[in-house]
PDB file of C-alpha atoms in Angstrom:
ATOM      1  CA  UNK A   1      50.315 -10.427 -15.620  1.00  0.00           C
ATOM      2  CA  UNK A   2      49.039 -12.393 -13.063  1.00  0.00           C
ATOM      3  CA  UNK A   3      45.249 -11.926 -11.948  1.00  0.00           C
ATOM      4  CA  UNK A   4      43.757 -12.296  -8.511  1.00  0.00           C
ATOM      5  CA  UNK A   5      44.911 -15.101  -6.414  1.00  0.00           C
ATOM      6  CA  UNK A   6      42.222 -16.331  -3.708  1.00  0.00           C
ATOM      7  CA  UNK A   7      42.423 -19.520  -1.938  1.00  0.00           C
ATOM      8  CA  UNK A   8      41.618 -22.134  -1.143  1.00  0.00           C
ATOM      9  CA  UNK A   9      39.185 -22.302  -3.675  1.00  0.00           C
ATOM     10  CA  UNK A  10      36.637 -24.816  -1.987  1.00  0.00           C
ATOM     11  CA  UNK A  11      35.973 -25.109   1.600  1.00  0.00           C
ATOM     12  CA  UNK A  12      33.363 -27.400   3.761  1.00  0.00           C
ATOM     13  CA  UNK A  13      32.785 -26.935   6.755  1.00  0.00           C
ATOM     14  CA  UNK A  14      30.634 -28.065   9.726  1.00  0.00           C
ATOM     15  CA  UNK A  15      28.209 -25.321  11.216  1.00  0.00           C
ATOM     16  CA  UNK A  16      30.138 -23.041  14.437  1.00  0.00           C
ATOM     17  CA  UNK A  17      33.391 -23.951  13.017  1.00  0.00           C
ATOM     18  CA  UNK A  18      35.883 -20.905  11.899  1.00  0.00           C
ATOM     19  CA  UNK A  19      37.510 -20.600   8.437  1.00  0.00           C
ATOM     20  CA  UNK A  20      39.513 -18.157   6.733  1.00  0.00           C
ATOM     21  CA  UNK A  21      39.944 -17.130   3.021  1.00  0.00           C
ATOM     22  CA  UNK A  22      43.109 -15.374   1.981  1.00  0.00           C
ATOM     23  CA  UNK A  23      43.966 -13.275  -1.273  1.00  0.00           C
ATOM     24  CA  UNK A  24      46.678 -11.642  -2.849  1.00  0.00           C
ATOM     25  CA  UNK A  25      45.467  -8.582  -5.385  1.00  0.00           C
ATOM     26  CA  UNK A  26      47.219  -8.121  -8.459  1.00  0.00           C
ATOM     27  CA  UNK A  27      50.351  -6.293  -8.181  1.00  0.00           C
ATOM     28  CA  UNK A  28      49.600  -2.499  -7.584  1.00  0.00           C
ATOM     29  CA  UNK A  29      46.357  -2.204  -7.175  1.00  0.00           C
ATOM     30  CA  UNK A  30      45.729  -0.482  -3.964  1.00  0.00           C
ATOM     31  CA  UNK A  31      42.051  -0.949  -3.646  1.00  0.00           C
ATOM     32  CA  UNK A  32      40.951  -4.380  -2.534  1.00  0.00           C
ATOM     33  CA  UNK A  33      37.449  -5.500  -2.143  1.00  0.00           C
ATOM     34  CA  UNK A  34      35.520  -8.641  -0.518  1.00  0.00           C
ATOM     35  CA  UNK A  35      32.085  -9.661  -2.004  1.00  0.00           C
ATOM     36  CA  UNK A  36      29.659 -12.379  -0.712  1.00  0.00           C
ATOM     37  CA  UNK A  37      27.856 -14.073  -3.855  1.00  0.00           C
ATOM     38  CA  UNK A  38      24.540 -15.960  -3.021  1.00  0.00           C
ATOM     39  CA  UNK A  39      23.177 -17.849  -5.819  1.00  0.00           C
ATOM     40  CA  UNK A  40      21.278 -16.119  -8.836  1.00  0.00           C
ATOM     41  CA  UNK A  41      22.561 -13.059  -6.549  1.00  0.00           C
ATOM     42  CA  UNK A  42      25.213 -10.514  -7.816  1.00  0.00           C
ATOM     43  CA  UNK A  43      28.082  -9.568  -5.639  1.00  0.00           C
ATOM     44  CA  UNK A  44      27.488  -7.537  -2.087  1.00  0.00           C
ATOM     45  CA  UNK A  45      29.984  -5.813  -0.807  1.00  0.00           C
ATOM     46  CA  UNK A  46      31.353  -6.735   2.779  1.00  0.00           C
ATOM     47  CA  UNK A  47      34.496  -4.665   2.707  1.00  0.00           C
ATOM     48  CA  UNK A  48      36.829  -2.454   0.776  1.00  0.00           C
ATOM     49  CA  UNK A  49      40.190  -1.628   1.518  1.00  0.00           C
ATOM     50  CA  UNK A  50      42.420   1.616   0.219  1.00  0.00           C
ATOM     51  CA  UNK A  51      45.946   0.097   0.838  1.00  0.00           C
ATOM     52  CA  UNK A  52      45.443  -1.133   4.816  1.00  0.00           C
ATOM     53  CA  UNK A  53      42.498   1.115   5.740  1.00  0.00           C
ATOM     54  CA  UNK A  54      39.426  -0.798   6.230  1.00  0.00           C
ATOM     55  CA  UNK A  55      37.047   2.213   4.332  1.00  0.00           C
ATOM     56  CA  UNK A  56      33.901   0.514   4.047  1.00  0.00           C
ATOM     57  CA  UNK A  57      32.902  -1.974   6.386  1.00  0.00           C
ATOM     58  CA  UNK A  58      29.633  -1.170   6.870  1.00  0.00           C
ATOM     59  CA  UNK A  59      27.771  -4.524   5.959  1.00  0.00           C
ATOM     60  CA  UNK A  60      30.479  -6.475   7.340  1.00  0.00           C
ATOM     61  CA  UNK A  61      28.798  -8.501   9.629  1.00  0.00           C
ATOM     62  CA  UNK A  62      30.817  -7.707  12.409  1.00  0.00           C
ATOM     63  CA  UNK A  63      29.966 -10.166  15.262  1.00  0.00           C
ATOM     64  CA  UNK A  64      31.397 -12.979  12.954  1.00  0.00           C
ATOM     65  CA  UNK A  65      33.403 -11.631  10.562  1.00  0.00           C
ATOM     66  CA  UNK A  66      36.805  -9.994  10.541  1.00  0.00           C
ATOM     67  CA  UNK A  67      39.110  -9.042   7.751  1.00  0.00           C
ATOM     68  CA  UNK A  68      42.657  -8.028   7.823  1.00  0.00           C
ATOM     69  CA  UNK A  69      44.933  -6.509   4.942  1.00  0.00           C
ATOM     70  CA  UNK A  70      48.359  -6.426   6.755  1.00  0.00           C
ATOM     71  CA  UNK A  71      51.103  -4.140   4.717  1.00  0.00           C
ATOM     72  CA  UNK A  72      48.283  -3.421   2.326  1.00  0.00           C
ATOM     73  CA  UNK A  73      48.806  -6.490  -0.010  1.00  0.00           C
ATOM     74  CA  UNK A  74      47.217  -9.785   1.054  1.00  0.00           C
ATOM     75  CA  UNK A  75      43.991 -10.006   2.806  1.00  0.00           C
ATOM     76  CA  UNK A  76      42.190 -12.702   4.915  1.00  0.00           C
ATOM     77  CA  UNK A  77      38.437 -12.648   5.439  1.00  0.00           C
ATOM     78  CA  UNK A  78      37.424 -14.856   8.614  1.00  0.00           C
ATOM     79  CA  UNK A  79      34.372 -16.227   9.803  1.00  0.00           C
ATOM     80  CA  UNK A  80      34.096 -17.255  13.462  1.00  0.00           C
ATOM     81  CA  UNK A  81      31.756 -18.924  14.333  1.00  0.00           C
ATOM     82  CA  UNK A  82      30.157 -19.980  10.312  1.00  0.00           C
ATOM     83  CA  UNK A  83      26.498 -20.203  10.257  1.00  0.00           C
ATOM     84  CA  UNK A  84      24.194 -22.204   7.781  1.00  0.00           C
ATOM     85  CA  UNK A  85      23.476 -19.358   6.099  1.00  0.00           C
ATOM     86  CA  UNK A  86      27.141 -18.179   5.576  1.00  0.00           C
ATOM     87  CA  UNK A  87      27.286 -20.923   2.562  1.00  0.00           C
ATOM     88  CA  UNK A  88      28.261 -18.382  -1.120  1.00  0.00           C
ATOM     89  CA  UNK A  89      30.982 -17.405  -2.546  1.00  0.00           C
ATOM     90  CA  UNK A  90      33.638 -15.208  -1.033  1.00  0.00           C
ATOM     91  CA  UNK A  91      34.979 -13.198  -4.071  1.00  0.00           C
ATOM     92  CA  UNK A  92      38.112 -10.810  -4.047  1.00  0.00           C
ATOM     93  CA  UNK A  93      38.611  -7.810  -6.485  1.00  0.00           C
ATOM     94  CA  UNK A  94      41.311  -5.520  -6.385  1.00  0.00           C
ATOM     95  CA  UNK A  95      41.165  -2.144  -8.696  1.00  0.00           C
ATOM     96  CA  UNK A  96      43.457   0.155 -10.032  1.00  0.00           C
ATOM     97  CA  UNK A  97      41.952   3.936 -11.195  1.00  0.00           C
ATOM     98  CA  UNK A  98      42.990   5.052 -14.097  1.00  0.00           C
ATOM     99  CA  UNK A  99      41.585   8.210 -16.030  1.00  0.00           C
ATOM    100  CA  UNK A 100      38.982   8.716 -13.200  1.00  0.00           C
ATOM    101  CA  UNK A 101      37.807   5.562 -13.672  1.00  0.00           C
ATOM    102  CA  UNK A 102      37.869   2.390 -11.229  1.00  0.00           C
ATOM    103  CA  UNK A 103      38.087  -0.974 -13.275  1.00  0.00           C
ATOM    104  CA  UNK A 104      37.762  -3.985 -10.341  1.00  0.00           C
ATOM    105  CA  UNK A 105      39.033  -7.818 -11.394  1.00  0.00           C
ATOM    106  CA  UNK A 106      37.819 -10.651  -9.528  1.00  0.00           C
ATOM    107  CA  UNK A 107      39.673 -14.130  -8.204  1.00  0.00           C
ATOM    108  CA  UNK A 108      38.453 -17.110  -9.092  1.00  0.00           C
ATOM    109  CA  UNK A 109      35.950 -16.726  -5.403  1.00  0.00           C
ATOM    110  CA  UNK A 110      36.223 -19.649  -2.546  1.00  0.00           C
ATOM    111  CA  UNK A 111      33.219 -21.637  -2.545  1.00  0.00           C
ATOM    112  CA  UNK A 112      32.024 -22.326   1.301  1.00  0.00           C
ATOM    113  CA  UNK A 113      29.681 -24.422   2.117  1.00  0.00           C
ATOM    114  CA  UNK A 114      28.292 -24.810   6.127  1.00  0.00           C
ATOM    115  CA  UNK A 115      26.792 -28.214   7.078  1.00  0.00           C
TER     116      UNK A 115
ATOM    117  CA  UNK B   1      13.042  -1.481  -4.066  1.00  0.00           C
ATOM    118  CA  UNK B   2      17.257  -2.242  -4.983  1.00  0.00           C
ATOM    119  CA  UNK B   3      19.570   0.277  -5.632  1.00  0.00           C
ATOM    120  CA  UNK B   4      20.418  -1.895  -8.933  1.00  0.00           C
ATOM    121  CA  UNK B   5      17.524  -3.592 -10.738  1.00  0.00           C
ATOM    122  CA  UNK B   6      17.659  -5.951 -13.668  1.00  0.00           C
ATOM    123  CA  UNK B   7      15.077  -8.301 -14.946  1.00  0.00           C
ATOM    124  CA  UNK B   8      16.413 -11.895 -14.393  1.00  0.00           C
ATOM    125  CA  UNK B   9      15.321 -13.113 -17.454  1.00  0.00           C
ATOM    126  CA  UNK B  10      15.978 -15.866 -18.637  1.00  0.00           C
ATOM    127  CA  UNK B  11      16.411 -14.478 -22.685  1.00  0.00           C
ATOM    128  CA  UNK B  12      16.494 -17.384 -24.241  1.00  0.00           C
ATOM    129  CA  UNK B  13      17.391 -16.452 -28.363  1.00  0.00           C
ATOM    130  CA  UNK B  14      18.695 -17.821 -31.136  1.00  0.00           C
ATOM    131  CA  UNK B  15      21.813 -17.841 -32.713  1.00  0.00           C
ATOM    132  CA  UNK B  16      22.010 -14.459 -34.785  1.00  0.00           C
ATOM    133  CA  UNK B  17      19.389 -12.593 -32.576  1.00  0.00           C
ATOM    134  CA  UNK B  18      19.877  -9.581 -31.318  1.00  0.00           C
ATOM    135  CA  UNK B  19      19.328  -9.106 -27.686  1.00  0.00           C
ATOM    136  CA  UNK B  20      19.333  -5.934 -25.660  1.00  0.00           C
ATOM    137  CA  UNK B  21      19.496  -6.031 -21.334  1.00  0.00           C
ATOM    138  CA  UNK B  22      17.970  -2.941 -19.536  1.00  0.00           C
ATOM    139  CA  UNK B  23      19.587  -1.554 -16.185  1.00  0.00           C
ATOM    140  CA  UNK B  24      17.666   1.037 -13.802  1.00  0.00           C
ATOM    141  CA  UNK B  25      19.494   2.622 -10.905  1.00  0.00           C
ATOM    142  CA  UNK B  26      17.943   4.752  -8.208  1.00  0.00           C
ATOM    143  CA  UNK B  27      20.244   6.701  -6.730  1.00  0.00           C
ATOM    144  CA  UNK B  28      20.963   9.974  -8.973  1.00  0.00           C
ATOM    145  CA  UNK B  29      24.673  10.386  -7.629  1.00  0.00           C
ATOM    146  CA  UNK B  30      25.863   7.269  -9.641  1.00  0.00           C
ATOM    147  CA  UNK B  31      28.746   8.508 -11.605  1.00  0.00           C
ATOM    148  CA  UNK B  32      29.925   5.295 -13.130  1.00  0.00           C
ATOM    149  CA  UNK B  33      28.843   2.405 -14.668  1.00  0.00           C
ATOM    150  CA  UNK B  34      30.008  -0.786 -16.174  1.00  0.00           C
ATOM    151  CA  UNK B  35      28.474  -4.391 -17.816  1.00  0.00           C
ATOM    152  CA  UNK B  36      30.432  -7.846 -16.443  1.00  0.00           C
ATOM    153  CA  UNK B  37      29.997 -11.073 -17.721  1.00  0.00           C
ATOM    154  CA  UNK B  38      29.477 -13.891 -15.346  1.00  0.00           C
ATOM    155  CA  UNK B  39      29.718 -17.405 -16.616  1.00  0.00           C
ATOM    156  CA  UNK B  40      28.553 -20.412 -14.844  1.00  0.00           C
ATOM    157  CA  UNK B  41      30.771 -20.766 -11.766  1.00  0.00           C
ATOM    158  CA  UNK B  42      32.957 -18.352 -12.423  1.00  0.00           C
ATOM    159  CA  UNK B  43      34.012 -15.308 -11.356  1.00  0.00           C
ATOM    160  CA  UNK B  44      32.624 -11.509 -13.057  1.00  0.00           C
ATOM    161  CA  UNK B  45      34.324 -10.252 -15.803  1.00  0.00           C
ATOM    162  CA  UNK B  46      34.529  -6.716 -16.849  1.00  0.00           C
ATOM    163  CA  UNK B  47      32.641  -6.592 -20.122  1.00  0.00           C
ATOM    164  CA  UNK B  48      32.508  -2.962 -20.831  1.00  0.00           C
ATOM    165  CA  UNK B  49      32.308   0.535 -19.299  1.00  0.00           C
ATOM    166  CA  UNK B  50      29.458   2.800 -20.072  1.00  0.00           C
ATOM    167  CA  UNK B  51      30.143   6.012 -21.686  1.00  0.00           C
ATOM    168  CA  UNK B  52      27.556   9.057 -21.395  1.00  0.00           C
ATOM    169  CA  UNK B  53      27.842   9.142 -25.009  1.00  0.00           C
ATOM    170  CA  UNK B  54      27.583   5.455 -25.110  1.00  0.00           C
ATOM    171  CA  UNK B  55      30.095   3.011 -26.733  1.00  0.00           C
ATOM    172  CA  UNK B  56      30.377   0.148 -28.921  1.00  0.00           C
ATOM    173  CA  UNK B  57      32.836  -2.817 -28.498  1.00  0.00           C
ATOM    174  CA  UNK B  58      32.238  -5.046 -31.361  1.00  0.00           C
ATOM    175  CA  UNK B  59      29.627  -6.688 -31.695  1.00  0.00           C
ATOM    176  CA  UNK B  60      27.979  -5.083 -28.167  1.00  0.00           C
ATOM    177  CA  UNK B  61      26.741  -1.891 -27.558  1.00  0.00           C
ATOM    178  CA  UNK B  62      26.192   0.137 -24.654  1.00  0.00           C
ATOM    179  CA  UNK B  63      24.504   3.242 -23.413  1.00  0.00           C
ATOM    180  CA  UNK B  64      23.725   5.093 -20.145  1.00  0.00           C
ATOM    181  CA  UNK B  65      20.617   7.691 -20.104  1.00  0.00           C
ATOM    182  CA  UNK B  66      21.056   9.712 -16.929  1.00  0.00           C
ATOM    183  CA  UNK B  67      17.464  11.104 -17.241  1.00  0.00           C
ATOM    184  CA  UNK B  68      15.953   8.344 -16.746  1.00  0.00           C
ATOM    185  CA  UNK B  69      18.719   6.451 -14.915  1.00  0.00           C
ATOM    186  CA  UNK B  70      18.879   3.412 -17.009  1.00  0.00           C
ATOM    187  CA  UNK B  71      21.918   1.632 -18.572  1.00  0.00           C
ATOM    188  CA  UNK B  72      21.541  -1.031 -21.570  1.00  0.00           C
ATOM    189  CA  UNK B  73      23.607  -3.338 -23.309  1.00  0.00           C
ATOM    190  CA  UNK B  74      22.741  -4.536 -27.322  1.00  0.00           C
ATOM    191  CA  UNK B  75      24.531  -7.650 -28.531  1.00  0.00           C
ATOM    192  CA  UNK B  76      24.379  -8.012 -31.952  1.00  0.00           C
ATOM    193  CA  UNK B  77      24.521 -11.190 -34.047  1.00  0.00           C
ATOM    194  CA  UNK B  78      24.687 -13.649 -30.578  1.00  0.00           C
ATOM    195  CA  UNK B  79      26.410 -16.382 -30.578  1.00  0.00           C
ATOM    196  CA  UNK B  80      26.945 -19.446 -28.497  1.00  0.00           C
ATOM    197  CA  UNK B  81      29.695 -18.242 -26.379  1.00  0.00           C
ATOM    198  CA  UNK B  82      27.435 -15.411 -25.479  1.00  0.00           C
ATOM    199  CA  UNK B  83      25.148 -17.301 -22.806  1.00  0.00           C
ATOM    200  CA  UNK B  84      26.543 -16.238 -19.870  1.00  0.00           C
ATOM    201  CA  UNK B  85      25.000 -14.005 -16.765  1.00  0.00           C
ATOM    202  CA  UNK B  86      24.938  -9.908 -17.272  1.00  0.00           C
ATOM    203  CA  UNK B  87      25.846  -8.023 -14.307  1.00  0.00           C
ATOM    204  CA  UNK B  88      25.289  -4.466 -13.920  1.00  0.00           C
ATOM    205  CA  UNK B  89      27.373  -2.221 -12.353  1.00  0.00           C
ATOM    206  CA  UNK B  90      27.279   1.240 -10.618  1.00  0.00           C
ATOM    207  CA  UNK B  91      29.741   3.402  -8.673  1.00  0.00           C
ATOM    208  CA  UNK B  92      28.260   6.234  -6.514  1.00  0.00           C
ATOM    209  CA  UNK B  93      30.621   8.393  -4.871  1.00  0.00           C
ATOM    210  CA  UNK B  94      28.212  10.423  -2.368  1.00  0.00           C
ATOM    211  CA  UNK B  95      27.221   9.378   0.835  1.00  0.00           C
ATOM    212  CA  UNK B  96      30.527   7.132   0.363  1.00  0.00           C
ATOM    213  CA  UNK B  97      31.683   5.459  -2.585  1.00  0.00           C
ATOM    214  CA  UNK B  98      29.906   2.131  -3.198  1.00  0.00           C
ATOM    215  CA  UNK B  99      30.049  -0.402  -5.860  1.00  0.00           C
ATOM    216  CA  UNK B 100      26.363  -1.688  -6.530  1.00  0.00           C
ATOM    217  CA  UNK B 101      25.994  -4.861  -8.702  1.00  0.00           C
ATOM    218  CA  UNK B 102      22.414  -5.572 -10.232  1.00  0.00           C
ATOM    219  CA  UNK B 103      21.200  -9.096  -9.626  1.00  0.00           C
ATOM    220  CA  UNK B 104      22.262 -10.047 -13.018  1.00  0.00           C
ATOM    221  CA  UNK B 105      20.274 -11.010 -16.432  1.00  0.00           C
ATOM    222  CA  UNK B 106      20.553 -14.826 -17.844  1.00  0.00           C
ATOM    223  CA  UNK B 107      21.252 -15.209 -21.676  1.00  0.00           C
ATOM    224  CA  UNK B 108      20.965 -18.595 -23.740  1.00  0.00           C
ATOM    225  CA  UNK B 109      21.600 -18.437 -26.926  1.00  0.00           C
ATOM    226  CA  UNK B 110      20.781 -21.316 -28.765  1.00  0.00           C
ATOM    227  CA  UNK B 111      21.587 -23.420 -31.896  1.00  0.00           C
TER     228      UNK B 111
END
């Protein structure tokens, strides 16, 4: 079975410039998630989706970041205009619940890095 | 103070040590809870889920005391393969459901 499919995988950028991550959750899995990784930091939530509802956005930080999950598949996380301290990793997750319990499995994250 | 707090370590051990990872969690709604492994670079990993009766997988061990709102993992007999980054895990489902991850613990295990 495939896993989760995130790209591009590495992205530089120059500081006030926009970019956009995309990812495709594994097949079935309605819940999709977007994490921001700092290093020696674990994951932070910036947004979870239930199919195409947007049901937790609330440390999305909305003035420069948008995310979209059109049909309730793939997802794109934007950043417009990146800052300096936008530079992480964006991770993607996508769960599936199963016997009241909510397993989440992660991409492979797109590294950013603002200059 | 975090919702999810782990001591950073480094644990640096040697082959054949046994190792254990504490977890605390503050908020008393938390309802689930779960270990990933995080290698260098990579992305998390689901290591285990935390029973309240607690539950072994091999060679690892884990256990959730909701009294005192702590989680822990025991790995037994480490090996090599096991240096790698511990994240903790919690799921709360008042005041919204939210997926907490602990900072994470550092292992080395050495030769």
């Amino acid at each position: 079975e495939a896993g989760v499919v995130q790209s591009p995988r590495y992205k530089i950028i120059e500081k006030k410039q926009p970019v956009a991550f995309w990812c495709n959750p594994i097949s079935g899995h309605n819940t999709l998630y977007w994490y921001r990784q700092n290093l020696g930091q674990g994951p932070e939530l910036l947004i979870r989706y239930e199919n195409e509802e947007a049901v937790d956005d609330s440390q999305l930080p909305k003035d420069r970041f948008s995310a979209e999950r059109l049909k309730g598949v793939d997802s794109t996380l934007k950043i417009q205009p990146a800052e300096l301290g936008d530079s992480a990793v964006y991770l993607c997750a996508s769960s599936l619940r199963l016997a009241g319990r909510e397993t989440q499995y992660f991409g492979p994250g797109t590294r950013l890095l603002v200059l | 103070r975090k919702e999810v707090e782990q001591d950073p370590g480094p644990f640096n051990v040697p082959e054949g040590a046994t190792v254990a990872f504490n977890c605390t969690y503050s908020n008393s709604a938390s309802q689930s809870f779960f270990w990933y492994r995080q290698d260098c670079r990579k992305e998390p990993k689901l290591l285990m889920s935390v029973y309240s009766s607690g539950n072994e997988d091999g060679r690892f061990t884990a256990q959730l005391n909701r009294a005192s709102q702590y989680i822990s993992l025991l790995i037994r007999d480490s090996k090599l393969s096991d240096s790698a980054t511990y994240l903790c895990v919690v799921n709360r489902g008042t005041g919204g459901f939210k997926t907490i991850f602990g900072a994470g613990t550092r292992l080395f295990v050495k030769a």
